[in-house]
mmCIF file of C-alpha atoms in Angstrom:
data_model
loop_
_atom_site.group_PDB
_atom_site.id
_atom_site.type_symbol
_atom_site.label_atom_id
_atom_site.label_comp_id
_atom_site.label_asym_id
_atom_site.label_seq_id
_atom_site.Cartn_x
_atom_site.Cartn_y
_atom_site.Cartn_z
ATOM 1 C CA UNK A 1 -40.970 16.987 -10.139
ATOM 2 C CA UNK A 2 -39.629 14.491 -7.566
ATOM 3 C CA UNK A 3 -39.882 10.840 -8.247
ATOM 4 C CA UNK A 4 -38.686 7.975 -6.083
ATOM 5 C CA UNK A 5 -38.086 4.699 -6.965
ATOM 6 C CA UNK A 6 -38.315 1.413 -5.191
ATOM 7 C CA UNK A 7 -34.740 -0.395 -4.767
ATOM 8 C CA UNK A 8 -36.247 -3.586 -3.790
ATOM 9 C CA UNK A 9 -38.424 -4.852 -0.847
ATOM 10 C CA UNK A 10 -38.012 -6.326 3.080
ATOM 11 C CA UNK A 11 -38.718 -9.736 3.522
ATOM 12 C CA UNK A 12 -39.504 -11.585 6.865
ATOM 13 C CA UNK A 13 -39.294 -14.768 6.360
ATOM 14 C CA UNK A 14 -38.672 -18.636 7.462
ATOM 15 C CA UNK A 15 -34.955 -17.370 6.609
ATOM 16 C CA UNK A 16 -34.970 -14.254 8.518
ATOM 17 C CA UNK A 17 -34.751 -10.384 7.901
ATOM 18 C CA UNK A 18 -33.377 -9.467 4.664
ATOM 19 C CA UNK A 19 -33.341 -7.274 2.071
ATOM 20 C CA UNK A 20 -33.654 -8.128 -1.406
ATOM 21 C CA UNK A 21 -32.643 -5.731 -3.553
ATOM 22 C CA UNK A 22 -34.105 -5.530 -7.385
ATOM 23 C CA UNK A 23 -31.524 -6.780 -10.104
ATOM 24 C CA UNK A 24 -30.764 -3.364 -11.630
ATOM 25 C CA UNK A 25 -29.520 -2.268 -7.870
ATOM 26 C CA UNK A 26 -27.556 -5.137 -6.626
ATOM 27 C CA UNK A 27 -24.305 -3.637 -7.914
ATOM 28 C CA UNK A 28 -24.967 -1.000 -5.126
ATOM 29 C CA UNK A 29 -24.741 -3.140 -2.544
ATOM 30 C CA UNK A 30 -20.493 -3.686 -4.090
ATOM 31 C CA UNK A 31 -18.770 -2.786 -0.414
ATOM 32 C CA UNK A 32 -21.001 -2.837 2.186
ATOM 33 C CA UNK A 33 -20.501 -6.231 3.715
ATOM 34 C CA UNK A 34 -17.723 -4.220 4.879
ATOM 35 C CA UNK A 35 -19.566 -1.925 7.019
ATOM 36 C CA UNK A 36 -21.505 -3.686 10.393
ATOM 37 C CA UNK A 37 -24.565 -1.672 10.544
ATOM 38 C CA UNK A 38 -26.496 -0.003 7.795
ATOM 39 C CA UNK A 39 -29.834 2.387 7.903
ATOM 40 C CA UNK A 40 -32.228 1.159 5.598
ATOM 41 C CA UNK A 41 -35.356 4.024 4.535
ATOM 42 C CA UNK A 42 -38.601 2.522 3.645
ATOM 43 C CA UNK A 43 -42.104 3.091 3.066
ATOM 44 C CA UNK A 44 -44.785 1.995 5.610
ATOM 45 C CA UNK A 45 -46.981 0.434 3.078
ATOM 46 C CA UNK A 46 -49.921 -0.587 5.114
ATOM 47 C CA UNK A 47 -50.143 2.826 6.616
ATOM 48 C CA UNK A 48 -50.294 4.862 3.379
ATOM 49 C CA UNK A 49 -54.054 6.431 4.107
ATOM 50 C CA UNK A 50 -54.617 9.462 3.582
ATOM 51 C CA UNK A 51 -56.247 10.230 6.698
ATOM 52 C CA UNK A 52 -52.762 9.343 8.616
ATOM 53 C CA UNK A 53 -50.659 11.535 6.633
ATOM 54 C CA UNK A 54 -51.335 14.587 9.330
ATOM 55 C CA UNK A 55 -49.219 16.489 10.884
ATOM 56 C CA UNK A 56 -49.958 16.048 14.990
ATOM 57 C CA UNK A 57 -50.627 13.057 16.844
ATOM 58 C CA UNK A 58 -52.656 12.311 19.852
ATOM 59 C CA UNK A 59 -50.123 10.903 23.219
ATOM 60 C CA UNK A 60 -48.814 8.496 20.285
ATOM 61 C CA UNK A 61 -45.930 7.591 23.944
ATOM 62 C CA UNK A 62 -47.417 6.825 27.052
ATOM 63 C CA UNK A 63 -45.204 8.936 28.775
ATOM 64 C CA UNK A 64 -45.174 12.011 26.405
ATOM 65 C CA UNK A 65 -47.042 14.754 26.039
ATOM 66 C CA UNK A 66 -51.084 14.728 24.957
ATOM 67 C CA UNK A 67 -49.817 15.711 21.542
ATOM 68 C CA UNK A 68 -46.593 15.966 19.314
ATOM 69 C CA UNK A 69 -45.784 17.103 16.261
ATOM 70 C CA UNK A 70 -45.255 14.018 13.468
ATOM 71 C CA UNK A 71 -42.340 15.259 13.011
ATOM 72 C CA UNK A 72 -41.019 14.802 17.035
ATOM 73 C CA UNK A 73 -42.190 10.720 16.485
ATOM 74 C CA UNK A 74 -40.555 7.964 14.678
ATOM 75 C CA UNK A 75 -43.940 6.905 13.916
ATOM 76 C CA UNK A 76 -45.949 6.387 10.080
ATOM 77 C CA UNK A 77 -48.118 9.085 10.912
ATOM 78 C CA UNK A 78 -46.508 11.894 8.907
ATOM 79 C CA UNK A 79 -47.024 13.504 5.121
ATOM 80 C CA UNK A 80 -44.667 10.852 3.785
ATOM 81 C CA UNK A 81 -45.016 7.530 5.473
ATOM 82 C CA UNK A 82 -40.933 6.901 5.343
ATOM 83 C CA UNK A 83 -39.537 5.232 7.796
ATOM 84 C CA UNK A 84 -35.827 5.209 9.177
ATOM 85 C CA UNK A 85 -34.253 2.302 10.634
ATOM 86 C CA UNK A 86 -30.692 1.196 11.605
ATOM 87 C CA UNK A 87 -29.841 -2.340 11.577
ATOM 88 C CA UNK A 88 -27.204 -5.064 11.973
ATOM 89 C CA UNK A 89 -25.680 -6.745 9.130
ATOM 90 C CA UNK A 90 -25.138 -10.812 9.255
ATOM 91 C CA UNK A 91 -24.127 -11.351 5.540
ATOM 92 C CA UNK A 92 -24.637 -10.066 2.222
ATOM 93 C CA UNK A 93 -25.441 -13.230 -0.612
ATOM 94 C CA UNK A 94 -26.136 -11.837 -3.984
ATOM 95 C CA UNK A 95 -28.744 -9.612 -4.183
ATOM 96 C CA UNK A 96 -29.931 -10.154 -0.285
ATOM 97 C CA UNK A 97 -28.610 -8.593 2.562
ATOM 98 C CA UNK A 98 -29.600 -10.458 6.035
ATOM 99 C CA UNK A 99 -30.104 -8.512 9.021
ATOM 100 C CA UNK A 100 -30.352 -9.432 12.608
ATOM 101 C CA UNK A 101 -33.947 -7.289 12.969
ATOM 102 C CA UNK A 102 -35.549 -4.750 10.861
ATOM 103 C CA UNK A 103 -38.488 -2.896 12.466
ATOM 104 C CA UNK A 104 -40.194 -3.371 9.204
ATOM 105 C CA UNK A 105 -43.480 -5.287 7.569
ATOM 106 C CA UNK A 106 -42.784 -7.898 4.739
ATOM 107 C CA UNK A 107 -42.863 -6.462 1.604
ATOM 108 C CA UNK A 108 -42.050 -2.952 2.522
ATOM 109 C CA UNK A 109 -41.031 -1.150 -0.068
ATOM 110 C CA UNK A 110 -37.325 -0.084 0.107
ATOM 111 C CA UNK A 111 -36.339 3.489 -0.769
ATOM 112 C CA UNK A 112 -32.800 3.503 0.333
ATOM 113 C CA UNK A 113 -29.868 1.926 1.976
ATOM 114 C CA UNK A 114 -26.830 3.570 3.642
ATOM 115 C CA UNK A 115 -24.091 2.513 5.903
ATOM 116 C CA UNK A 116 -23.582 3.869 9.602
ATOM 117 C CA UNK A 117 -20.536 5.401 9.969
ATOM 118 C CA UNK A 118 -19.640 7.090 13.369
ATOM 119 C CA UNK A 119 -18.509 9.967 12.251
ATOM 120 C CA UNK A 120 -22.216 10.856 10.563
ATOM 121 C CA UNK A 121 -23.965 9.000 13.107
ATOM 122 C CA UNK A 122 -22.440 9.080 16.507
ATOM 123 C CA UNK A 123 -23.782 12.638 18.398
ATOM 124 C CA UNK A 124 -21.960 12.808 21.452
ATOM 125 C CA UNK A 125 -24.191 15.771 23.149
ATOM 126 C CA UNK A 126 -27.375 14.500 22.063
ATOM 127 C CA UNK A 127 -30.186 15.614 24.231
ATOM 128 C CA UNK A 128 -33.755 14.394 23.943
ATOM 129 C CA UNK A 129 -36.765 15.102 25.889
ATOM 130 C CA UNK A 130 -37.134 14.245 30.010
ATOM 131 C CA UNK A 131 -40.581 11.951 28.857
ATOM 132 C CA UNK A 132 -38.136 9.516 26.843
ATOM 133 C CA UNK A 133 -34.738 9.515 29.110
ATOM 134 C CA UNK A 134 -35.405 6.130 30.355
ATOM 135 C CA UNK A 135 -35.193 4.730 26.733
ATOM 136 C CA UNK A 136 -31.851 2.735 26.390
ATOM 137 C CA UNK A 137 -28.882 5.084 24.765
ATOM 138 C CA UNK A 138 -27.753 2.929 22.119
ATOM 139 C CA UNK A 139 -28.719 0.421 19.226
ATOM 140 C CA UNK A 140 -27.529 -2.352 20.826
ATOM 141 C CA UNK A 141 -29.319 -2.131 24.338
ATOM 142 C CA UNK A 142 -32.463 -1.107 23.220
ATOM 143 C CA UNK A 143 -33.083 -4.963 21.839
ATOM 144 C CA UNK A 144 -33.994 -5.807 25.276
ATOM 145 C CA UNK A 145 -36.197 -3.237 26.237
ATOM 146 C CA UNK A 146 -40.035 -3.492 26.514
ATOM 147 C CA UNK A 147 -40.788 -0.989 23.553
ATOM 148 C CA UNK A 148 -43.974 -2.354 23.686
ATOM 149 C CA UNK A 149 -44.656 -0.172 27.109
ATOM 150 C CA UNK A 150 -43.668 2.991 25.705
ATOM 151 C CA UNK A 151 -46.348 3.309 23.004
ATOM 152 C CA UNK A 152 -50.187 3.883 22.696
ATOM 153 C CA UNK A 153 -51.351 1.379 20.195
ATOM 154 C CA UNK A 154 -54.916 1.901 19.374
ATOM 155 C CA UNK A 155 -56.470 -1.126 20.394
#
């Protein structure tokens, strides 16, 4: 039996990205102001339908293939709706944790937290496919780029 438990929820708000961790988990968090970036795994809450959890999409980039396999996309479609995301850290106050962006709803659910550290993180002979070799090759410059253009949204 596999069970997973909620560690606390994203929040967009008025005072920006940040994680707020539940009460019983905040002693987690001891030590990783000390780290610059984290990766936080979450649920995509609003797309949790059962018709979405599949295992192909339909040209989900508009300059990849006609389909991929879920498990080739970053997107919600997938048998678990988790999500992945890396992040910048601004502070950590209590049970909070402010980022700089999150790629994340309010209110999703938070799975997980872990630091980046280079030497888990940092592939130095990473290839990906010729459809997506324009995309920018690091966290930082990809902020700038119109994501927006890269994806078929259904409209």
């Amino acid at each position: 039996m596999m069970e997973i438990k909620e560690i606390g929820k994203v929040k967009q708000s008025k005072e920006g990205t940040y994680l707020e961790v539940l009460p019983e988990y905040q002693d987690g968090l001891i030590g990783l102001e000390d780290f610059s970036h984290l990766y936080v795994l979450y649920w995509f809450h609003h797309l949790d339908i059962p018709e979405l959890r599949g295992t192909t999409v339909s040209k989900p980039y508009t300059n990849g293939p006609e389909e991929l396999g879920t498990f080739a996309t970053r997107g919600p479609v997938r048998p678990n709706p988790i999500a992945l995301s890396a992040a910048k850290i601004i502070k950590i106050q209590g049970n909070k944790v402010y980022l700089e962006y999150l790629d994340a709803e309010d209110d999703s659910p938070i799975l997980d937290i872990k630091p980046y550290t280079a030497s888990s993180d940092v592939l130095e002979t990473f290839k990906g496919p010729d459809w997506c070799a324009h995309w920018p090759q690091s966290f930082e410059s990809s902020g700038s780029f119109d994501w927006g253009a890269e994806f078929n949204f259904p409209e």
